[in-house]
Amino acid sequence: GQNIDQPTEMTATEGAIVQINCTYQTSGFNGLFWYQQHAGEAPTFLSYNVLDGLEEKGRFSSFLSRSKGYSYLLLKELQMKDSASYLCATMIKAAGNKLTFGGGTRVLVKP
Amino acid sequence: KAGVTQTPRYLIKTRGQQVTLSCSPISGHRSVSWYQQTPGQGLQFLFEYFSETQRNKGNFPGRFSGRQFSNSRSEMNVSTLELGDSALYLCASSFKTSGRTDTQYFGPGTRLTVL
C-alpha cells in the first residue's frame, strides 16, 4: 500500500514559518495533494504536485521530490486561522481516483 | 458554483439498523468518491463512482455499498450498523477527464453516531 508518514503535531508562533514533511512509497505514484482541515469541517484543497519542484500559492508552497518519495508543505507568515490539520494524500496509477491519506499533521499557531 | 452537498449532516442510529447517506456533487462533476474519517484510522477510501459505475473499492466489508444516479448524485448505504461505524462520512467530487488527475473537492460530511 501507500504508507504515508507525516508528523502528528507541530506548534509555531504567529508570523513564523512552518514546514510539514510527508514521505510516501513511490511505486505507481501519480500525484500528491495537500488538504487543510479545520476541526469539525471538511478538508479543503490546498495544492497538487505531480512533477518535481516547488509550487507557490500565496502564503502556502508545496514541494515534491518524486525520486525521494518526499513532499513538504510550507506555511509562511502564519496566522491564527492557520491552526488546523494538514493532510498529505497520494494517488497511484492503478487505483483511479482513490486518494490515500496520511494521518494528518495538527498545526497549532500561538500568539 | 455551489459546492458538494451532503445530507443529512448528522445522524444517530442504533446497532443493527441501516442508513443511507446522500451526496450531490459540484455541477458538471462526474466522479464521486466516498471516504470514512475516524480519529483512530484517519481518512479511508470507501469507493468511487463514475458514470453510474463503481470504478474503485476500498477495503471495507460488503455492508458498505453505494450507487450513482444519471445526474451524478450518489448515495451510500451501510447495513447492519456496528458501533465501529460511527464516523464522519465524506463525499468528494471531481470532474474526472480521461488520463488526467483531477482534484477532489469535499462536502461537509455526514456525522454518523451508532449507539
PDB file of C-alpha atoms in Angstrom:
ATOM      1  CA  GLY A   1       0.000   0.000   0.000  1.00  0.00           C
ATOM      2  CA  GLN A   2       0.878   3.652   0.031  1.00  0.00           C
ATOM      3  CA  ASN A   3       2.262   4.183   3.534  1.00  0.00           C
ATOM      4  CA  ILE A   4       2.272   7.909   4.088  1.00  0.00           C
ATOM      5  CA  ASP A   5       4.124   9.407   7.013  1.00  0.00           C
ATOM      6  CA  GLN A   6       3.770  12.907   8.380  1.00  0.00           C
ATOM      7  CA  PRO A   7       4.339  14.338  11.865  1.00  0.00           C
ATOM      8  CA  THR A   8       1.410  14.183  14.232  1.00  0.00           C
ATOM      9  CA  GLU A   9       1.628  17.683  15.624  1.00  0.00           C
ATOM     10  CA  MET A  10       3.586  20.929  15.231  1.00  0.00           C
ATOM     11  CA  THR A  11       3.455  24.201  17.108  1.00  0.00           C
ATOM     12  CA  ALA A  12       4.554  27.569  15.751  1.00  0.00           C
ATOM     13  CA  THR A  13       4.218  31.252  16.529  1.00  0.00           C
ATOM     14  CA  GLU A  14       2.061  33.720  14.638  1.00  0.00           C
ATOM     15  CA  GLY A  15       4.066  35.283  11.815  1.00  0.00           C
ATOM     16  CA  ALA A  16       6.561  32.438  11.669  1.00  0.00           C
ATOM     17  CA  ILE A  17       7.114  29.726   9.051  1.00  0.00           C
ATOM     18  CA  VAL A  18       6.300  26.045   9.454  1.00  0.00           C
ATOM     19  CA  GLN A  19       7.285  23.164   7.181  1.00  0.00           C
ATOM     20  CA  ILE A  20       5.244  19.951   7.238  1.00  0.00           C
ATOM     21  CA  ASN A  21       7.034  16.953   5.767  1.00  0.00           C
ATOM     22  CA  CYS A  22       5.391  13.985   4.113  1.00  0.00           C
ATOM     23  CA  THR A  23       7.027  10.777   2.884  1.00  0.00           C
ATOM     24  CA  TYR A  24       5.342   8.125   0.767  1.00  0.00           C
ATOM     25  CA  GLN A  25       6.044   4.967  -1.186  1.00  0.00           C
ATOM     26  CA  THR A  26       6.906   5.814  -4.775  1.00  0.00           C
ATOM     27  CA  SER A  27       5.527   2.736  -6.559  1.00  0.00           C
ATOM     28  CA  GLY A  28       2.889   3.786  -9.130  1.00  0.00           C
ATOM     29  CA  PHE A  29       2.909   7.388  -7.904  1.00  0.00           C
ATOM     30  CA  ASN A  30       0.510   9.632  -9.806  1.00  0.00           C
ATOM     31  CA  GLY A  31       0.301  12.818  -7.785  1.00  0.00           C
ATOM     32  CA  LEU A  32       0.325  14.284  -4.299  1.00  0.00           C
ATOM     33  CA  PHE A  33      -2.283  16.527  -2.701  1.00  0.00           C
ATOM     34  CA  TRP A  34      -2.309  18.687   0.387  1.00  0.00           C
ATOM     35  CA  TYR A  35      -5.574  19.463   2.142  1.00  0.00           C
ATOM     36  CA  GLN A  36      -6.368  21.671   5.128  1.00  0.00           C
ATOM     37  CA  GLN A  37      -8.991  20.562   7.608  1.00  0.00           C
ATOM     38  CA  HIS A  38     -10.278  22.696  10.443  1.00  0.00           C
ATOM     39  CA  ALA A  39     -11.834  20.860  13.369  1.00  0.00           C
ATOM     40  CA  GLY A  40     -15.330  19.674  12.530  1.00  0.00           C
ATOM     41  CA  GLU A  41     -15.111  20.770   8.911  1.00  0.00           C
ATOM     42  CA  ALA A  42     -14.434  19.146   5.547  1.00  0.00           C
ATOM     43  CA  PRO A  43     -10.941  19.028   4.031  1.00  0.00           C
ATOM     44  CA  THR A  44     -10.278  21.890   1.636  1.00  0.00           C
ATOM     45  CA  PHE A  45      -7.842  21.599  -1.271  1.00  0.00           C
ATOM     46  CA  LEU A  46      -4.537  23.456  -0.922  1.00  0.00           C
ATOM     47  CA  SER A  47      -2.164  22.126  -3.586  1.00  0.00           C
ATOM     48  CA  TYR A  48      -1.327  19.420  -6.082  1.00  0.00           C
ATOM     49  CA  ASN A  49       2.143  18.282  -7.182  1.00  0.00           C
ATOM     50  CA  VAL A  50       2.979  15.659  -9.768  1.00  0.00           C
ATOM     51  CA  LEU A  51       6.332  16.948 -11.084  1.00  0.00           C
ATOM     52  CA  ASP A  52       9.450  17.679  -9.073  1.00  0.00           C
ATOM     53  CA  GLY A  53       9.756  21.179  -7.738  1.00  0.00           C
ATOM     54  CA  LEU A  54       8.072  23.902  -5.815  1.00  0.00           C
ATOM     55  CA  GLU A  55       4.526  25.172  -6.358  1.00  0.00           C
ATOM     56  CA  GLU A  56       3.803  28.509  -4.734  1.00  0.00           C
ATOM     57  CA  LYS A  57       0.341  29.774  -3.943  1.00  0.00           C
ATOM     58  CA  GLY A  58       0.316  32.873  -1.786  1.00  0.00           C
ATOM     59  CA  ARG A  59       1.477  32.091   1.740  1.00  0.00           C
ATOM     60  CA  PHE A  60       1.433  28.339   1.038  1.00  0.00           C
ATOM     61  CA  SER A  61       4.005  26.433  -1.026  1.00  0.00           C
ATOM     62  CA  SER A  62       4.331  22.730  -1.716  1.00  0.00           C
ATOM     63  CA  PHE A  63       7.428  20.852  -2.836  1.00  0.00           C
ATOM     64  CA  LEU A  64       7.816  17.419  -4.371  1.00  0.00           C
ATOM     65  CA  SER A  65      10.744  15.076  -4.972  1.00  0.00           C
ATOM     66  CA  ARG A  66       9.466  12.014  -6.840  1.00  0.00           C
ATOM     67  CA  SER A  67      12.731  10.081  -6.602  1.00  0.00           C
ATOM     68  CA  LYS A  68      12.858  10.506  -2.833  1.00  0.00           C
ATOM     69  CA  GLY A  69       9.144   9.973  -2.210  1.00  0.00           C
ATOM     70  CA  TYR A  70       9.102  13.237  -0.308  1.00  0.00           C
ATOM     71  CA  SER A  71       6.953  16.343  -0.168  1.00  0.00           C
ATOM     72  CA  TYR A  72       6.607  19.283   2.136  1.00  0.00           C
ATOM     73  CA  LEU A  73       4.024  21.990   2.703  1.00  0.00           C
ATOM     74  CA  LEU A  74       5.423  25.354   3.705  1.00  0.00           C
ATOM     75  CA  LEU A  75       3.192  27.807   5.534  1.00  0.00           C
ATOM     76  CA  LYS A  76       4.598  31.329   5.699  1.00  0.00           C
ATOM     77  CA  GLU A  77       3.527  34.361   7.751  1.00  0.00           C
ATOM     78  CA  LEU A  78       1.439  32.129   9.971  1.00  0.00           C
ATOM     79  CA  GLN A  79      -1.931  33.415  11.095  1.00  0.00           C
ATOM     80  CA  MET A  80      -4.117  32.164  13.931  1.00  0.00           C
ATOM     81  CA  LYS A  81      -6.630  30.877  11.381  1.00  0.00           C
ATOM     82  CA  ASP A  82      -3.956  28.502  10.033  1.00  0.00           C
ATOM     83  CA  SER A  83      -4.420  26.344  13.137  1.00  0.00           C
ATOM     84  CA  ALA A  84      -5.785  23.178  11.544  1.00  0.00           C
ATOM     85  CA  SER A  85      -4.855  19.673  10.445  1.00  0.00           C
ATOM     86  CA  TYR A  86      -2.912  19.358   7.209  1.00  0.00           C
ATOM     87  CA  LEU A  87      -3.416  16.172   5.262  1.00  0.00           C
ATOM     88  CA  CYS A  88      -0.985  14.722   2.747  1.00  0.00           C
ATOM     89  CA  ALA A  89      -2.590  12.370   0.216  1.00  0.00           C
ATOM     90  CA  THR A  90      -1.293  10.439  -2.793  1.00  0.00           C
ATOM     91  CA  MET A  91      -2.840   8.947  -5.871  1.00  0.00           C
ATOM     92  CA  ILE A  92      -1.429   5.930  -7.667  1.00  0.00           C
ATOM     93  CA  LYS A  93      -1.943   4.983 -11.306  1.00  0.00           C
ATOM     94  CA  ALA A  94      -3.572   1.624 -10.658  1.00  0.00           C
ATOM     95  CA  ALA A  95      -6.149   2.993  -8.245  1.00  0.00           C
ATOM     96  CA  GLY A  96      -8.039   5.516 -10.335  1.00  0.00           C
ATOM     97  CA  ASN A  97      -9.320   8.408  -8.262  1.00  0.00           C
ATOM     98  CA  LYS A  98      -8.575   6.855  -4.890  1.00  0.00           C
ATOM     99  CA  LEU A  99      -6.747   9.158  -2.504  1.00  0.00           C
ATOM    100  CA  THR A 100      -4.653   7.564   0.238  1.00  0.00           C
ATOM    101  CA  PHE A 101      -4.227   9.901   3.180  1.00  0.00           C
ATOM    102  CA  GLY A 102      -1.601  10.238   5.829  1.00  0.00           C
ATOM    103  CA  GLY A 103      -2.719  10.638   9.420  1.00  0.00           C
ATOM    104  CA  GLY A 104      -2.575  14.411   9.206  1.00  0.00           C
ATOM    105  CA  THR A 105      -0.434  16.985  10.982  1.00  0.00           C
ATOM    106  CA  ARG A 106      -2.152  19.159  13.544  1.00  0.00           C
ATOM    107  CA  VAL A 107      -0.632  22.645  13.478  1.00  0.00           C
ATOM    108  CA  LEU A 108      -1.188  24.912  16.440  1.00  0.00           C
ATOM    109  CA  VAL A 109      -0.411  28.587  15.902  1.00  0.00           C
ATOM    110  CA  LYS A 110       0.274  30.505  19.123  1.00  0.00           C
ATOM    111  CA  PRO A 111       0.163  34.303  19.507  1.00  0.00           C
TER     112      PRO A 111
ATOM    113  CA  LYS B   1     -20.834  27.453  -8.362  1.00  0.00           C
ATOM    114  CA  ALA B   2     -22.339  25.527  -5.447  1.00  0.00           C
ATOM    115  CA  GLY B   3     -20.059  23.096  -3.649  1.00  0.00           C
ATOM    116  CA  VAL B   4     -20.567  19.463  -2.784  1.00  0.00           C
ATOM    117  CA  THR B   5     -23.610  18.969  -0.591  1.00  0.00           C
ATOM    118  CA  GLN B   6     -24.330  16.071   1.711  1.00  0.00           C
ATOM    119  CA  THR B   7     -27.470  15.112   3.584  1.00  0.00           C
ATOM    120  CA  PRO B   8     -28.160  14.600   6.345  1.00  0.00           C
ATOM    121  CA  ARG B   9     -25.428  16.397   8.247  1.00  0.00           C
ATOM    122  CA  TYR B  10     -25.963  14.467  11.452  1.00  0.00           C
ATOM    123  CA  LEU B  11     -27.486  11.070  12.081  1.00  0.00           C
ATOM    124  CA  ILE B  12     -27.955   8.882  15.134  1.00  0.00           C
ATOM    125  CA  LYS B  13     -28.752   5.208  14.654  1.00  0.00           C
ATOM    126  CA  THR B  14     -28.685   2.063  16.780  1.00  0.00           C
ATOM    127  CA  ARG B  15     -26.748  -1.127  16.158  1.00  0.00           C
ATOM    128  CA  GLY B  16     -28.307  -3.381  13.561  1.00  0.00           C
ATOM    129  CA  GLN B  17     -30.096  -0.598  11.707  1.00  0.00           C
ATOM    130  CA  GLN B  18     -29.212   0.516   8.212  1.00  0.00           C
ATOM    131  CA  VAL B  19     -28.526   4.016   6.921  1.00  0.00           C
ATOM    132  CA  THR B  20     -28.443   5.827   3.590  1.00  0.00           C
ATOM    133  CA  LEU B  21     -26.360   8.943   3.038  1.00  0.00           C
ATOM    134  CA  SER B  22     -26.689  11.254   0.058  1.00  0.00           C
ATOM    135  CA  CYS B  23     -24.201  13.349  -1.879  1.00  0.00           C
ATOM    136  CA  SER B  24     -24.738  15.904  -4.656  1.00  0.00           C
ATOM    137  CA  PRO B  25     -21.503  16.729  -6.499  1.00  0.00           C
ATOM    138  CA  ILE B  26     -20.430  20.073  -7.893  1.00  0.00           C
ATOM    139  CA  SER B  27     -22.333  20.797 -11.094  1.00  0.00           C
ATOM    140  CA  GLY B  28     -20.540  19.194 -14.039  1.00  0.00           C
ATOM    141  CA  HIS B  29     -18.505  16.811 -11.889  1.00  0.00           C
ATOM    142  CA  ARG B  30     -18.980  13.191 -12.857  1.00  0.00           C
ATOM    143  CA  SER B  31     -16.862  11.333 -10.339  1.00  0.00           C
ATOM    144  CA  VAL B  32     -17.963  10.870  -6.739  1.00  0.00           C
ATOM    145  CA  SER B  33     -15.803   9.242  -4.080  1.00  0.00           C
ATOM    146  CA  TRP B  34     -16.716   8.359  -0.510  1.00  0.00           C
ATOM    147  CA  TYR B  35     -14.386   8.371   2.494  1.00  0.00           C
ATOM    148  CA  GLN B  36     -14.737   7.447   6.145  1.00  0.00           C
ATOM    149  CA  GLN B  37     -12.932   9.528   8.748  1.00  0.00           C
ATOM    150  CA  THR B  38     -12.369   8.328  12.310  1.00  0.00           C
ATOM    151  CA  PRO B  39      -9.921   9.519  14.998  1.00  0.00           C
ATOM    152  CA  GLY B  40      -8.173   6.150  15.027  1.00  0.00           C
ATOM    153  CA  GLN B  41      -7.931   5.326  11.308  1.00  0.00           C
ATOM    154  CA  GLY B  42      -7.965   8.775   9.752  1.00  0.00           C
ATOM    155  CA  LEU B  43      -9.427   9.247   6.269  1.00  0.00           C
ATOM    156  CA  GLN B  44     -10.020   5.996   4.425  1.00  0.00           C
ATOM    157  CA  PHE B  45     -11.331   5.458   0.906  1.00  0.00           C
ATOM    158  CA  LEU B  46     -14.632   3.603   0.591  1.00  0.00           C
ATOM    159  CA  PHE B  47     -15.453   3.645  -3.137  1.00  0.00           C
ATOM    160  CA  GLU B  48     -15.610   5.766  -6.275  1.00  0.00           C
ATOM    161  CA  TYR B  49     -18.396   6.082  -8.810  1.00  0.00           C
ATOM    162  CA  PHE B  50     -18.178   7.445 -12.331  1.00  0.00           C
ATOM    163  CA  SER B  51     -20.970   7.393 -14.898  1.00  0.00           C
ATOM    164  CA  GLU B  52     -23.116   5.257 -12.578  1.00  0.00           C
ATOM    165  CA  THR B  53     -20.402   2.582 -12.310  1.00  0.00           C
ATOM    166  CA  GLN B  54     -18.280   1.694  -9.324  1.00  0.00           C
ATOM    167  CA  ARG B  55     -14.688   2.108 -10.501  1.00  0.00           C
ATOM    168  CA  ASN B  56     -12.806   1.501  -7.289  1.00  0.00           C
ATOM    169  CA  LYS B  57     -13.481  -0.010  -3.914  1.00  0.00           C
ATOM    170  CA  GLY B  58     -11.606   0.304  -0.643  1.00  0.00           C
ATOM    171  CA  ASN B  59     -11.038  -2.327   1.983  1.00  0.00           C
ATOM    172  CA  PHE B  60     -14.414  -2.251   3.704  1.00  0.00           C
ATOM    173  CA  PRO B  61     -16.910  -5.076   4.319  1.00  0.00           C
ATOM    174  CA  GLY B  62     -19.838  -5.716   1.996  1.00  0.00           C
ATOM    175  CA  ARG B  63     -22.161  -3.941   4.444  1.00  0.00           C
ATOM    176  CA  PHE B  64     -20.937  -0.749   2.819  1.00  0.00           C
ATOM    177  CA  SER B  65     -22.385  -0.148  -0.627  1.00  0.00           C
ATOM    178  CA  GLY B  66     -23.174   2.726  -2.890  1.00  0.00           C
ATOM    179  CA  ARG B  67     -24.639   3.810  -6.158  1.00  0.00           C
ATOM    180  CA  GLN B  68     -24.652   6.746  -8.518  1.00  0.00           C
ATOM    181  CA  PHE B  69     -27.556   8.131 -10.475  1.00  0.00           C
ATOM    182  CA  SER B  70     -27.626   9.521 -14.009  1.00  0.00           C
ATOM    183  CA  ASN B  71     -27.420  13.090 -12.658  1.00  0.00           C
ATOM    184  CA  SER B  72     -24.154  12.108 -10.833  1.00  0.00           C
ATOM    185  CA  ARG B  73     -25.765  12.275  -7.386  1.00  0.00           C
ATOM    186  CA  SER B  74     -24.606   9.415  -5.218  1.00  0.00           C
ATOM    187  CA  GLU B  75     -25.809   7.511  -2.206  1.00  0.00           C
ATOM    188  CA  MET B  76     -24.005   5.191   0.136  1.00  0.00           C
ATOM    189  CA  ASN B  77     -25.669   2.630   2.325  1.00  0.00           C
ATOM    190  CA  VAL B  78     -24.452   0.882   5.433  1.00  0.00           C
ATOM    191  CA  SER B  79     -26.435  -2.124   6.570  1.00  0.00           C
ATOM    192  CA  THR B  80     -26.411  -3.853   9.960  1.00  0.00           C
ATOM    193  CA  LEU B  81     -24.706  -0.941  11.661  1.00  0.00           C
ATOM    194  CA  GLU B  82     -21.954  -1.600  14.198  1.00  0.00           C
ATOM    195  CA  LEU B  83     -20.597   0.710  16.888  1.00  0.00           C
ATOM    196  CA  GLY B  84     -17.365   1.000  14.917  1.00  0.00           C
ATOM    197  CA  ASP B  85     -19.226   2.553  12.000  1.00  0.00           C
ATOM    198  CA  SER B  86     -19.526   5.800  13.961  1.00  0.00           C
ATOM    199  CA  ALA B  87     -17.562   8.254  11.850  1.00  0.00           C
ATOM    200  CA  LEU B  88     -17.637  11.288   9.613  1.00  0.00           C
ATOM    201  CA  TYR B  89     -18.559  10.182   6.101  1.00  0.00           C
ATOM    202  CA  LEU B  90     -17.185  12.476   3.451  1.00  0.00           C
ATOM    203  CA  CYS B  91     -18.106  12.673  -0.179  1.00  0.00           C
ATOM    204  CA  ALA B  92     -15.761  14.215  -2.736  1.00  0.00           C
ATOM    205  CA  SER B  93     -16.409  15.074  -6.362  1.00  0.00           C
ATOM    206  CA  SER B  94     -14.136  15.705  -9.309  1.00  0.00           C
ATOM    207  CA  PHE B  95     -14.602  16.466 -12.989  1.00  0.00           C
ATOM    208  CA  LYS B  96     -12.568  13.409 -13.991  1.00  0.00           C
ATOM    209  CA  THR B  97     -11.254  13.672 -17.523  1.00  0.00           C
ATOM    210  CA  SER B  98      -9.661  10.620 -19.070  1.00  0.00           C
ATOM    211  CA  GLY B  99      -5.944  10.272 -18.386  1.00  0.00           C
ATOM    212  CA  ARG B 100      -5.793  13.282 -16.079  1.00  0.00           C
ATOM    213  CA  THR B 101      -5.575  13.529 -12.341  1.00  0.00           C
ATOM    214  CA  ASP B 102      -8.369  15.743 -11.096  1.00  0.00           C
ATOM    215  CA  THR B 103      -8.650  17.495  -7.780  1.00  0.00           C
ATOM    216  CA  GLN B 104     -11.314  16.156  -5.458  1.00  0.00           C
ATOM    217  CA  TYR B 105     -13.478  18.638  -3.595  1.00  0.00           C
ATOM    218  CA  PHE B 106     -15.062  17.531  -0.353  1.00  0.00           C
ATOM    219  CA  GLY B 107     -18.531  18.061   1.004  1.00  0.00           C
ATOM    220  CA  PRO B 108     -19.203  18.963   4.651  1.00  0.00           C
ATOM    221  CA  GLY B 109     -19.745  15.335   5.611  1.00  0.00           C
ATOM    222  CA  THR B 110     -22.370  13.367   7.478  1.00  0.00           C
ATOM    223  CA  ARG B 111     -21.594  12.684  11.122  1.00  0.00           C
ATOM    224  CA  LEU B 112     -22.977   9.218  11.917  1.00  0.00           C
ATOM    225  CA  THR B 113     -23.258   8.079  15.508  1.00  0.00           C
ATOM    226  CA  VAL B 114     -24.182   4.452  16.196  1.00  0.00           C
ATOM    227  CA  LEU B 115     -25.485   3.708  19.687  1.00  0.00           C
TER     228      LEU B 115
END
